[in-house]
Short mmCIF file of C-alpha atoms in Angstrom, two decimals:
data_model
loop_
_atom_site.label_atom_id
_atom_site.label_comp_id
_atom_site.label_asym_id
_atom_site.label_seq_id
_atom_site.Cartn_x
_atom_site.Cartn_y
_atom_site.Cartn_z
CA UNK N 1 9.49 -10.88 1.09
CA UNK N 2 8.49 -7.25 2.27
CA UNK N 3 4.94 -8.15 1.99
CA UNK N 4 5.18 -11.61 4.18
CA UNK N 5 7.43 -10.01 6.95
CA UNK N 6 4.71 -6.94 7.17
CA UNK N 7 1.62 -10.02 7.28
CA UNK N 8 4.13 -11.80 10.08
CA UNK N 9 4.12 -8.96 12.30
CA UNK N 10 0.49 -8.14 11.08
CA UNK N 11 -0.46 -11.02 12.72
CA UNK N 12 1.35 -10.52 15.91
CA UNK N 13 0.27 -7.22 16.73
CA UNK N 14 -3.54 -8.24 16.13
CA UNK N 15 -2.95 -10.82 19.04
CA UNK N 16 -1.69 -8.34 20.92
CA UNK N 17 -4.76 -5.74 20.07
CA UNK N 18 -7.48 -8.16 19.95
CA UNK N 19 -10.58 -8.48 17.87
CA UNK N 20 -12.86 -5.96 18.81
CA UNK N 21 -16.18 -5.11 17.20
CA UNK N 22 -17.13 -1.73 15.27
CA UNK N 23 -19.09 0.31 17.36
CA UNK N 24 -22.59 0.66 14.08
CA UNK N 25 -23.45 3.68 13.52
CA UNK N 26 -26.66 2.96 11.70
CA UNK N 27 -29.65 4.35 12.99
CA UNK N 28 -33.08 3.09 12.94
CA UNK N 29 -35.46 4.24 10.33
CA UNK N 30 -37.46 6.50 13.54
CA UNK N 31 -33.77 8.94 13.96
CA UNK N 32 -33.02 8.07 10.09
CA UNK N 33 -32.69 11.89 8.81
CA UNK N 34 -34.77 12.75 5.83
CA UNK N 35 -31.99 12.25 3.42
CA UNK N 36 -32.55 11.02 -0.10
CA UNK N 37 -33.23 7.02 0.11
CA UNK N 38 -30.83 5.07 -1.87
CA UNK N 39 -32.72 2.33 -3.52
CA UNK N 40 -30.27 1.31 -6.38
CA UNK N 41 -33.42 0.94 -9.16
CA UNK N 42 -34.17 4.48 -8.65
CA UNK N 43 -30.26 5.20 -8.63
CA UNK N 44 -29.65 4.51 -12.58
CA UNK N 45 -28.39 8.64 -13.08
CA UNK N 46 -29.95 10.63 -16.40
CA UNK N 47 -28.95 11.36 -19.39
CA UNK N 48 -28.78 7.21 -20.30
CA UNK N 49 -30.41 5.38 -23.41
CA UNK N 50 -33.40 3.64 -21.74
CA UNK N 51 -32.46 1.39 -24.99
CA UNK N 52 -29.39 0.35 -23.44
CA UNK N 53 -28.32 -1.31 -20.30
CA UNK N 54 -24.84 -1.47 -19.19
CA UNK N 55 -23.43 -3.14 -16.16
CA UNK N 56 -19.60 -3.66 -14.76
CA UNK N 57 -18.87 -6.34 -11.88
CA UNK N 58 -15.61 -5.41 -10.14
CA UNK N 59 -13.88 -8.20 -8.67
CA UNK N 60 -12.05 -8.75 -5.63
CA UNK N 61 -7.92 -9.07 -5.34
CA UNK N 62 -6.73 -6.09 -3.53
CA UNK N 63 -4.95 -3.23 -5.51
CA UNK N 64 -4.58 -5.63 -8.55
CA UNK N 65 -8.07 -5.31 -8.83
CA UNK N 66 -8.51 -1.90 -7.90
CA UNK N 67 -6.22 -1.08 -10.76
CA UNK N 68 -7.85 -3.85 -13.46
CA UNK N 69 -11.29 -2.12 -12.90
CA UNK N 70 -9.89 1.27 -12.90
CA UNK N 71 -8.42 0.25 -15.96
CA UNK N 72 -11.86 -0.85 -17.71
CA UNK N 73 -13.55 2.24 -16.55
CA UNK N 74 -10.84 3.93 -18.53
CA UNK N 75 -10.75 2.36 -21.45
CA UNK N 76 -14.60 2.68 -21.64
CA UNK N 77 -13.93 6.74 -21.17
CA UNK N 78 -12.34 6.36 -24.14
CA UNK N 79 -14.10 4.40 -26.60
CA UNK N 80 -16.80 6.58 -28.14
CA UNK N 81 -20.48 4.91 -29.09
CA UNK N 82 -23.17 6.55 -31.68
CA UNK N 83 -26.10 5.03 -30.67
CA UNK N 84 -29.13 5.72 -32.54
CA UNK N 85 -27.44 8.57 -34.17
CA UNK N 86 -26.34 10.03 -30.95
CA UNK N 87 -22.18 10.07 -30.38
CA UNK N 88 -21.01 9.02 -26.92
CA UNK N 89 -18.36 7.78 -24.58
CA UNK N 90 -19.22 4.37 -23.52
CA UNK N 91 -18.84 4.78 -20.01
CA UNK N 92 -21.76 7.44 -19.90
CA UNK N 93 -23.92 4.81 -20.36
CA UNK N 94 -22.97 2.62 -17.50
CA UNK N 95 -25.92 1.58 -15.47
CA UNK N 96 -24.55 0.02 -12.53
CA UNK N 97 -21.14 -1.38 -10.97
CA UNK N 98 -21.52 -4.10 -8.66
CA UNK N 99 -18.24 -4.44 -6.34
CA UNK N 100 -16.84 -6.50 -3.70
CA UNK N 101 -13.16 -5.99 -2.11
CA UNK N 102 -10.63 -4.13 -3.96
CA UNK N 103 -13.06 -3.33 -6.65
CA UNK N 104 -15.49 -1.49 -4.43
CA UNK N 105 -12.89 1.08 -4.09
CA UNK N 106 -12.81 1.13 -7.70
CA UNK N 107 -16.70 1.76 -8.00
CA UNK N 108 -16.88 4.21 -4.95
CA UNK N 109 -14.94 6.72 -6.62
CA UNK N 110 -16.01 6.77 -9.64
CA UNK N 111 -19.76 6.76 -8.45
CA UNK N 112 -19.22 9.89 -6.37
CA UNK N 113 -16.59 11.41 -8.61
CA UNK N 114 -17.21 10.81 -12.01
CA UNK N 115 -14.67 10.99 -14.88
CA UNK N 116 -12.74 13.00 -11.56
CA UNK N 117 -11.54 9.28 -11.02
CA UNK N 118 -8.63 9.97 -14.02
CA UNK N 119 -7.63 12.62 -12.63
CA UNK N 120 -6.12 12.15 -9.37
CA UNK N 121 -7.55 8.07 -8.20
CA UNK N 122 -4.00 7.11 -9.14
CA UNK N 123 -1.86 9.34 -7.70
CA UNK N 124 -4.36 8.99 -4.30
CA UNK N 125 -4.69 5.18 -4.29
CA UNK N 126 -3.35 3.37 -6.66
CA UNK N 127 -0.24 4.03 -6.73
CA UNK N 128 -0.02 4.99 -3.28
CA UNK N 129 1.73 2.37 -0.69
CA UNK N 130 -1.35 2.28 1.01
CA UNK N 131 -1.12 -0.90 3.04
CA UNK N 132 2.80 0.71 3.83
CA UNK N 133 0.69 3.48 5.75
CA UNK N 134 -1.67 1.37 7.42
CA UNK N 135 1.21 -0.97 8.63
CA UNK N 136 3.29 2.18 9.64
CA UNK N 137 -0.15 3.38 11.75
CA UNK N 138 -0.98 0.03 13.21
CA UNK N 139 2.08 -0.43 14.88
CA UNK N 140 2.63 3.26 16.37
CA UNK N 141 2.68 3.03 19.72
CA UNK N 142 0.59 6.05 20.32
CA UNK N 143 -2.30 4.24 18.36
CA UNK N 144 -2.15 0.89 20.53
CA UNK N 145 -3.88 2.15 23.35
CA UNK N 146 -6.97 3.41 21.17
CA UNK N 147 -6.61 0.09 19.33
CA UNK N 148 -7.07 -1.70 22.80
CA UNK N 149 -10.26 -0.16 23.05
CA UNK N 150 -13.60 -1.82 21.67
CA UNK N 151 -14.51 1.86 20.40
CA UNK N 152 -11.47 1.68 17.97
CA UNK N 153 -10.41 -1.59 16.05
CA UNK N 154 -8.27 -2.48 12.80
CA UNK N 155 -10.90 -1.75 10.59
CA UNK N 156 -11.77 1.82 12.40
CA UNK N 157 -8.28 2.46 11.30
CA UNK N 158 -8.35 1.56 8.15
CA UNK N 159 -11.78 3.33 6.98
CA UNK N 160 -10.50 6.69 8.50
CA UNK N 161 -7.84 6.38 6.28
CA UNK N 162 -9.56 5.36 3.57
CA UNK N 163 -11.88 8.67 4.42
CA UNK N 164 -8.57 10.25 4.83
CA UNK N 165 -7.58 10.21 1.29
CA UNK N 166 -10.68 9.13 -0.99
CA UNK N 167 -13.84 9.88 0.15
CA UNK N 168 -14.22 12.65 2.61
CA UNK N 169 -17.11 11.91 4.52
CA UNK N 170 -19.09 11.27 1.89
CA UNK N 171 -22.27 9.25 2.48
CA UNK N 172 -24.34 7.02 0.89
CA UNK N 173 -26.92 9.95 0.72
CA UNK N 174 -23.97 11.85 -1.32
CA UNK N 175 -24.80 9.45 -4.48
CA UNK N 176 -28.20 10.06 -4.68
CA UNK N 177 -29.04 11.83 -7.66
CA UNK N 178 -25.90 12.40 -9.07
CA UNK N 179 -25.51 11.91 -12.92
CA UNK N 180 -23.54 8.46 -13.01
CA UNK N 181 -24.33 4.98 -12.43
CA UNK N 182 -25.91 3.36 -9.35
CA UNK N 183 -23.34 1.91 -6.84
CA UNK N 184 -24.15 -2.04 -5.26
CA UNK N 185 -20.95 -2.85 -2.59
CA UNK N 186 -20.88 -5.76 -1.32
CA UNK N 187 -19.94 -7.11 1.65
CA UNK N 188 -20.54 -11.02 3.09
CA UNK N 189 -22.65 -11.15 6.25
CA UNK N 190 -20.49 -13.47 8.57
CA UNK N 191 -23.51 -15.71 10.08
CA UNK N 192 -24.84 -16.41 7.36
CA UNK N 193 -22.40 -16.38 4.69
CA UNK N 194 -24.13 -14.66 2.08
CA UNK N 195 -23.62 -11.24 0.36
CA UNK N 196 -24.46 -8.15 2.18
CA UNK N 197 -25.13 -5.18 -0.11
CA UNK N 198 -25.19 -1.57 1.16
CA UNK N 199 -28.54 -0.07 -0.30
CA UNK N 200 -32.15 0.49 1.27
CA UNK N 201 -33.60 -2.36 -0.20
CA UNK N 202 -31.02 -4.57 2.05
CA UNK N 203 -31.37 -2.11 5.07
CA UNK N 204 -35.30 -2.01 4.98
CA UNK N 205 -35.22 -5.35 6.29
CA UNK N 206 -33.23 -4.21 9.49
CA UNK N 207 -35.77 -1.63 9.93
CA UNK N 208 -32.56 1.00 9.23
CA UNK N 209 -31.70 3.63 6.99
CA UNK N 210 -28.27 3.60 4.93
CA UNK N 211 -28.12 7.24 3.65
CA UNK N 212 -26.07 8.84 6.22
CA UNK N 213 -23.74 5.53 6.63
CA UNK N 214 -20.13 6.45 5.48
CA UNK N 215 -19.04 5.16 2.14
CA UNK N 216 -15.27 4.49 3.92
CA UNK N 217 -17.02 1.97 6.08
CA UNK N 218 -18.85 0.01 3.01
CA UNK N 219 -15.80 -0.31 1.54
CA UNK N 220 -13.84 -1.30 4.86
CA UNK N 221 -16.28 -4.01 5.03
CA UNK N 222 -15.88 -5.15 1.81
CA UNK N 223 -12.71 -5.62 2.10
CA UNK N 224 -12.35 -6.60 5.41
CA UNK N 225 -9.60 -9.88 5.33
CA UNK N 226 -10.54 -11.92 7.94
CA UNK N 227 -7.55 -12.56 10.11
CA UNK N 228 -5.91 -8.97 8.95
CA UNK N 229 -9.19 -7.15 9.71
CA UNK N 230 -11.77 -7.23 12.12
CA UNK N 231 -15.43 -7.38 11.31
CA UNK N 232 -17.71 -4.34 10.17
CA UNK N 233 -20.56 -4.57 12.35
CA UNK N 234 -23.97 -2.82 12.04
CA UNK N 235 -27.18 -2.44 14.11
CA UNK N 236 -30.26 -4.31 13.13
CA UNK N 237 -33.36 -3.22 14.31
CA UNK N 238 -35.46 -5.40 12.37
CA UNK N 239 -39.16 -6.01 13.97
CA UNK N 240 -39.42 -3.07 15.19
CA UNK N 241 -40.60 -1.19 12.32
CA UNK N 242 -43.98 -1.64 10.05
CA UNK N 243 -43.06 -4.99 7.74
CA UNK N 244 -40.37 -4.04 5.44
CA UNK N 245 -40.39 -7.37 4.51
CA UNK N 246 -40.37 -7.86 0.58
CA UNK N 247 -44.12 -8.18 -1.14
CA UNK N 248 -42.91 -11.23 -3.09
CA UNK N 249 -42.21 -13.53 0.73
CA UNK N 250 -46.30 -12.51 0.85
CA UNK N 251 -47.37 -14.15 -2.23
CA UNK N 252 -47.71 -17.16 -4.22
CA UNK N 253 -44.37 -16.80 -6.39
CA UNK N 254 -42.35 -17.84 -2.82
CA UNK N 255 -43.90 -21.47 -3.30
CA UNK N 256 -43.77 -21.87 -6.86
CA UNK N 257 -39.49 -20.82 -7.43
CA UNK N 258 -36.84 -22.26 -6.18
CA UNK N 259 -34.32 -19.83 -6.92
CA UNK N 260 -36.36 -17.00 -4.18
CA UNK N 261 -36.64 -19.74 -1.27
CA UNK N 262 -33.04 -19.08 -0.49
CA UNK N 263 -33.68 -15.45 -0.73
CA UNK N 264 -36.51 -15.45 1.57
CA UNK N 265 -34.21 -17.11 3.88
CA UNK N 266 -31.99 -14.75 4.07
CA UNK N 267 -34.58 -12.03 4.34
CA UNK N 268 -36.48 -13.47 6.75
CA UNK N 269 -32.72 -13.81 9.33
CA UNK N 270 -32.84 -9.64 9.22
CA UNK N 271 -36.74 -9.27 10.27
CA UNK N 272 -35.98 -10.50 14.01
CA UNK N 273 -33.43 -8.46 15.37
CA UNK N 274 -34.15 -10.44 18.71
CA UNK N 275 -32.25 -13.27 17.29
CA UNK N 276 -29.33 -10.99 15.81
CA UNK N 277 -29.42 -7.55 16.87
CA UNK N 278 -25.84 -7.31 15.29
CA UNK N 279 -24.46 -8.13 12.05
CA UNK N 280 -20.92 -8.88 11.58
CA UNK N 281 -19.71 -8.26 7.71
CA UNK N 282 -16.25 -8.84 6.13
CA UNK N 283 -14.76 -9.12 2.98
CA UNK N 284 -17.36 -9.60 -0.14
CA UNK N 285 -15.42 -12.13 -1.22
CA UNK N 286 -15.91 -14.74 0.58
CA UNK N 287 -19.46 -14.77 -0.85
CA UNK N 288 -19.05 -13.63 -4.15
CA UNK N 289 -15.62 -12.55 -5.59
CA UNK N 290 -16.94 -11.26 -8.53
CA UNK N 291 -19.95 -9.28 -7.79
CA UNK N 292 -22.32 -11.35 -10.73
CA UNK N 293 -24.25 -12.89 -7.57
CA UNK N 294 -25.64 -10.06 -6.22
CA UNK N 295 -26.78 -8.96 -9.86
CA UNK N 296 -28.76 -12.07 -9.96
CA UNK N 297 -29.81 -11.13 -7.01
CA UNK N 298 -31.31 -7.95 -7.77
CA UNK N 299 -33.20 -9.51 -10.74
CA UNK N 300 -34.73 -12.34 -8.47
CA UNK N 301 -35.39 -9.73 -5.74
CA UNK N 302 -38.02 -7.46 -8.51
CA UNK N 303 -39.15 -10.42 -9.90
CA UNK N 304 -37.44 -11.69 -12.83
CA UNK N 305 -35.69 -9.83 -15.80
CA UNK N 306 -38.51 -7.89 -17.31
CA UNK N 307 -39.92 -6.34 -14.31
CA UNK N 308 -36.29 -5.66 -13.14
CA UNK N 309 -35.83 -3.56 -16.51
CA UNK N 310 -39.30 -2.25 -15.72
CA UNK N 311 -38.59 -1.08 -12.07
CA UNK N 312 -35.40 0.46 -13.38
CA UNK N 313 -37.20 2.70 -15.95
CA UNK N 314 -35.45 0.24 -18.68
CA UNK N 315 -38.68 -1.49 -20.26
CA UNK N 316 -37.61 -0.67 -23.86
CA UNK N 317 -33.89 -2.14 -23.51
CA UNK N 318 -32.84 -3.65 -26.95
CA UNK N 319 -29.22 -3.88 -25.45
CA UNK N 320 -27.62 -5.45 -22.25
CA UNK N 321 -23.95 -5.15 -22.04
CA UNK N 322 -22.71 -6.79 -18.34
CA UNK N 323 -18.50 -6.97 -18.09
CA UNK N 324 -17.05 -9.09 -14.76
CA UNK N 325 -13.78 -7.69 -14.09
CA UNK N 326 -11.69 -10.46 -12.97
CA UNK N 327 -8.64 -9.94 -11.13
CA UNK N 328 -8.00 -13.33 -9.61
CA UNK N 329 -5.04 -14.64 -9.10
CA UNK N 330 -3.31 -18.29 -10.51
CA UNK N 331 -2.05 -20.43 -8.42
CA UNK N 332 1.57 -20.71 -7.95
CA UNK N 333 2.49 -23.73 -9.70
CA UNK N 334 6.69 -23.14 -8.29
CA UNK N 335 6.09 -25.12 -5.46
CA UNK N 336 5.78 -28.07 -7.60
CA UNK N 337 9.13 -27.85 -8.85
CA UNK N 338 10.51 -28.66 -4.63
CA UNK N 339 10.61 -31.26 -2.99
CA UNK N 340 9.85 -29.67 0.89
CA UNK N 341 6.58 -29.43 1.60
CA UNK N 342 5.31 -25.34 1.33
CA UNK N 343 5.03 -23.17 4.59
CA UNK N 344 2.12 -22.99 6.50
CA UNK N 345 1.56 -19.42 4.88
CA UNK N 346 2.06 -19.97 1.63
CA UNK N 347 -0.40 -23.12 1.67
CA UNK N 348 -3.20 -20.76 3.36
CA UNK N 349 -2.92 -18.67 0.21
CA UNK N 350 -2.99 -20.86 -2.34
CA UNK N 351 -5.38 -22.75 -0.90
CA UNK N 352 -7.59 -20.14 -0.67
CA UNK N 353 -6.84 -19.02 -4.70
CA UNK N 354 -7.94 -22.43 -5.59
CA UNK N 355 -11.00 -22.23 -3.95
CA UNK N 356 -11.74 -18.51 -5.42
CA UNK N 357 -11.22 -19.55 -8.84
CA UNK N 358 -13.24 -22.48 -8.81
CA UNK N 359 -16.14 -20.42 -7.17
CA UNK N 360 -15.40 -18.00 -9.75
CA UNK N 361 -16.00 -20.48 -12.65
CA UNK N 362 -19.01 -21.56 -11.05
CA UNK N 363 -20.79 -18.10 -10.68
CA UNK N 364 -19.55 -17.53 -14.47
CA UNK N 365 -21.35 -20.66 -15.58
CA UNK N 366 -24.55 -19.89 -13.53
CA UNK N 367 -24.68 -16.01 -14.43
CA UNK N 368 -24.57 -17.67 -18.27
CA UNK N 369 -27.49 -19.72 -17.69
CA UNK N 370 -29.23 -16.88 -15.98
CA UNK N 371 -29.07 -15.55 -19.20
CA UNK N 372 -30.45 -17.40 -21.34
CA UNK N 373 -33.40 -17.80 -18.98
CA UNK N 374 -33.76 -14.00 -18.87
CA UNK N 375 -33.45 -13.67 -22.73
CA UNK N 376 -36.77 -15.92 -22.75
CA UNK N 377 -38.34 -14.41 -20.01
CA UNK N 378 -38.53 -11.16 -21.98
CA UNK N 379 -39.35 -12.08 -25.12
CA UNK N 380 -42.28 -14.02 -24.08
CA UNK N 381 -43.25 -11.02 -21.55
CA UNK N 382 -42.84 -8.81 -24.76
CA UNK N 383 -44.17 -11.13 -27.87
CA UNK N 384 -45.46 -14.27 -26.31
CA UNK N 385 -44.89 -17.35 -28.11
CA UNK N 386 -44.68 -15.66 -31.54
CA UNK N 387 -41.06 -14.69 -33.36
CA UNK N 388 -40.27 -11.73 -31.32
CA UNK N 389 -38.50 -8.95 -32.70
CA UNK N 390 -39.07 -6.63 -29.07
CA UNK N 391 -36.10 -8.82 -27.21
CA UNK N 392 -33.02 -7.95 -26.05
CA UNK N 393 -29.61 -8.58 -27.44
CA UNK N 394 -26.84 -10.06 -24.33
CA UNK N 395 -23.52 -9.32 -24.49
CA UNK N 396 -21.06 -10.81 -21.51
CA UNK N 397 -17.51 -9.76 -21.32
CA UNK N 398 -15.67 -12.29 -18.87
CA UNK N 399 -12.57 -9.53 -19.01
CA UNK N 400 -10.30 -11.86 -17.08
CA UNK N 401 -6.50 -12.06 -15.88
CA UNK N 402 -6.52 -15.53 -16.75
CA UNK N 403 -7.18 -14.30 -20.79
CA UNK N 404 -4.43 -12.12 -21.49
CA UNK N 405 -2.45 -13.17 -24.71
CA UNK N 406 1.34 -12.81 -23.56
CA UNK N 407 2.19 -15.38 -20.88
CA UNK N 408 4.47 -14.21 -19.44
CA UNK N 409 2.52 -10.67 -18.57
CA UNK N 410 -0.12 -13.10 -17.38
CA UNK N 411 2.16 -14.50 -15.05
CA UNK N 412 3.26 -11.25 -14.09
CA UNK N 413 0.25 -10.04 -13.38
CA UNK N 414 -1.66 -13.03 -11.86
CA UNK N 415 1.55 -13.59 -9.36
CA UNK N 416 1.03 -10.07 -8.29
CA UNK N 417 0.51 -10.07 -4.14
CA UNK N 418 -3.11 -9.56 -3.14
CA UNK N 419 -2.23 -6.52 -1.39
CA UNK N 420 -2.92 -3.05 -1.12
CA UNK N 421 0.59 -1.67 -2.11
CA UNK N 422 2.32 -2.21 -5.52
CA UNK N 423 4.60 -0.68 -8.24
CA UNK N 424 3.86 2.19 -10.14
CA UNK N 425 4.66 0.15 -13.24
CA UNK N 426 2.67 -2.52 -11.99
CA UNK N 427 -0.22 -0.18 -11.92
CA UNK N 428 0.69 1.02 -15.27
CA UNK N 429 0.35 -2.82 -16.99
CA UNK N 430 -2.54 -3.64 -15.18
CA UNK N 431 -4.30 -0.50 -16.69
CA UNK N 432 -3.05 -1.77 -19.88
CA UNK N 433 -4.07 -5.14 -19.56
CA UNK N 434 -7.47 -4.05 -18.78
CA UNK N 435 -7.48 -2.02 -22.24
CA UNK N 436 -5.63 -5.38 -23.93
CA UNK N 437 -8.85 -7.51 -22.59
CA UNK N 438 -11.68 -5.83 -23.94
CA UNK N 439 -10.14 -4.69 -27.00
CA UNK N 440 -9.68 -8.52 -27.83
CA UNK N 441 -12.92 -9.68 -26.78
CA UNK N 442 -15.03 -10.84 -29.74
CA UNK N 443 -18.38 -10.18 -27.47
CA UNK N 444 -17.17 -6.59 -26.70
CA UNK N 445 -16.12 -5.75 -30.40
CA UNK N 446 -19.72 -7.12 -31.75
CA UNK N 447 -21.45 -4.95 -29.31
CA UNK N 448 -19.56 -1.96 -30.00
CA UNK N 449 -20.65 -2.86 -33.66
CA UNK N 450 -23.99 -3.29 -32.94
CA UNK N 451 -24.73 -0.20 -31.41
CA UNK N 452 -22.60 2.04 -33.86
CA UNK N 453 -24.56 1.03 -36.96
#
């Protein structure tokens, strides 16, 4: 009830306060500043088998799947590895975490602090009521005159908090180099309704540079509700810089597959910044809500699977681990059990559930095909036609709300509110749900095997 009367008056005060644009604050790649690029393939860290290849997805759901993925990451901190005769914690292995929504706050953190994350992400986030805040600072009255303004908006608010108390400035510059994993959030560009990710590859096209953009306002647009929030919006200068466009839309392979025409579509709708000079991005969601279709992404983008383990320095992988973390919710069957017809608000949400978890299922099924197209892919790039003994080994985790054993925690936990605000206990069996879900995955268990003998 406390979390529909605070949407209720949500609502009200955003007719009151309008819907006002971001102000970008990308530059063009001419005033870019000669920070570190961050192109994700050169992002991997150091210190990682080039034998292995390890990546999460973090879906969306608001602090229920904040806390499933923090749980993951956790549970892979603890579970030690001895690969080729060298002991080590899982999680130093990760490769990359692909985000949208509540997970990208999730994968922020831990990409620019490390195994930091255990030690204070719950006491900062998690278990913080921070939607209480946000709905405590949106309807001050000394904030609705700068909210009235088109230089400050909902989602201004809500990334200087999130700056507030998590990242501190930090850029996307401020993950170059470091030690851990590389860092793909995702956003979905309005227009076009496809996934925006926040990395130079995406940002060459706009003829912009995203090192100095704040990692607060990638994750505000992430997870940017439309209707709660307002839009993320960023300058594109595309055209007006030496073509940035992708050497694959010059050649042949465009033609010849019909998995990179789409692409090239949506490439080609950032190269004229004449016809949008602005792009509007909310919540990654609504494009992906699992953060497996921007993965497939990336591996169409350098070309197929072997030449994506080639561009990131992983030619000899033996190993590829990928784990979706999904925190969606189930739809709430109560309302079968009345007669009345359910409130508007109520049928909005589950509405949009069912639609989320059917999307779901079909990125799932398509990310498993993907597979078995990229297991061929590299063992005839590596052996040809003959037995091959050079391939890699797949391994997908599908470490899912929906699979927990006890029912009744899985209707606990699936009921949860998408929100940014719950118990501390809540927190607590979400964490250990997340443990619960790979520890009973048969997939999971027969990697860990495979790599420890």
């Amino acid at each position: 009830m406390k979390n529909i009367f605070r949407c209720v008056l949500l609502f009200i005060v955003v007719g009151l306060t309008g819907c006002v644009a971001h102000f970008p604050i990308n530059p063009p790649l001419s005033e870019a500043t000669s920070a570190a690029p961050y192109y994700l393939h050169q992002q991997r860290g150091f210190d990682r088998s080039p034998e292995l290849l390890v990546v999460l997805a973090f879906s969306g759901g608001g602090m229920r799947a904040s806390a499933l993925s923090y749980g993951v990451l956790k549970t892979l901190a603890e579970t030690p590895i001895n690969w080729r005769g060298r002991p080590r914690k899982l999680a130093d292995e990760i490769d990359l975490i692909s985000s949208v929504s509540g997970g990208s706050f999730t994968a922020a953190y831990f990409g620019l602090k490390g195994y930091r994350l255990f030690d204070d992400y719950e006491t900062k986030f998690l278990k913080h009521d921070v939607e209480g805040v946000l709905f405590t600072r949106l309807f001050n009255p000394m904030r609705w005159f700068k909210l009235s303004s088109p230089y400050y908006d909902r989602s201004e608010m809500a990334e200087e908090y999130y700056d507030e108390i998590l990242f501190h400035g930090a850029t996307f510059s401020d993950l170059v180099g470091r030690p851990g994993p590389a860092i793909l959030i995702n956003a979905t560009d309005l227009t076009i309704g496809t996934g925006f990710g926040f990395h130079q590859e995406q940002f060459d096209w706009m003829c912009s540079s995203v090192s100095d953009f704040p990692i607060s306002r990638a994750v505000t647009a992430s997870s940017a509700v439309p209707g709660l929030f307002s839009a993320v919006t960023v300058f594109n200068y595309g055209g007006q810089c030496d073509d940035r466009s992708p050497q694959w839309m010059r050649s042949d392979d465009l033609k010849n597959s019909p998995e990179l025409q789409p692409l090239a579509r949506k490439v080609s709708s950032y190269l004229d910044s004449k016809e949008r000079p602005y792009i509007h991005l909310m919540d990654g969601g609504l494009a992906d809500n699992l953060g497996l279709r921007a993965v497939m992404e990336q591996v169409a983008m350098h070309g197929g699977a072997e030449q994506t383990l080639d561009d990131f320095d992983l030619k000899n992988t033996r190993k590829i681990l990928v784990i979706v973390v999904n925190a969606a919710a189930a739809p709430n069957i109560d309302i079968n059990k009345k007669k009345n017809p359910p409130t508007a608000f109520f049928s909005i949400d589950a509405a949009t559930t069912v639609q989320i978890n059917l999307y779901n299922d079909e990125t799932i099924n398509r990310f498993r095909e993907n597979v078995k197209r990229w297991k061929d892919e590299i063992s005839l790039a590596r052996c040809g036609k003959i037995a091959c003994k050079n391939g890699v080994d797949f391994y997908f985790v599908n470490a899912s709300l929906a699979d927990l054993k006890d029912k009744n925690e899985r209707k606990l936990l699936q009921e949860l509110p998408t929100t940014f605000s719950l118990e501390s206990d809540e927190v607590d069996r979400l964490v250990k749900a997340a443990d619960e879900l790979l520890r009973n995955s048969a997939e999971f268990q027969k990697f860990l095997s495979d790599v420890s003998h």
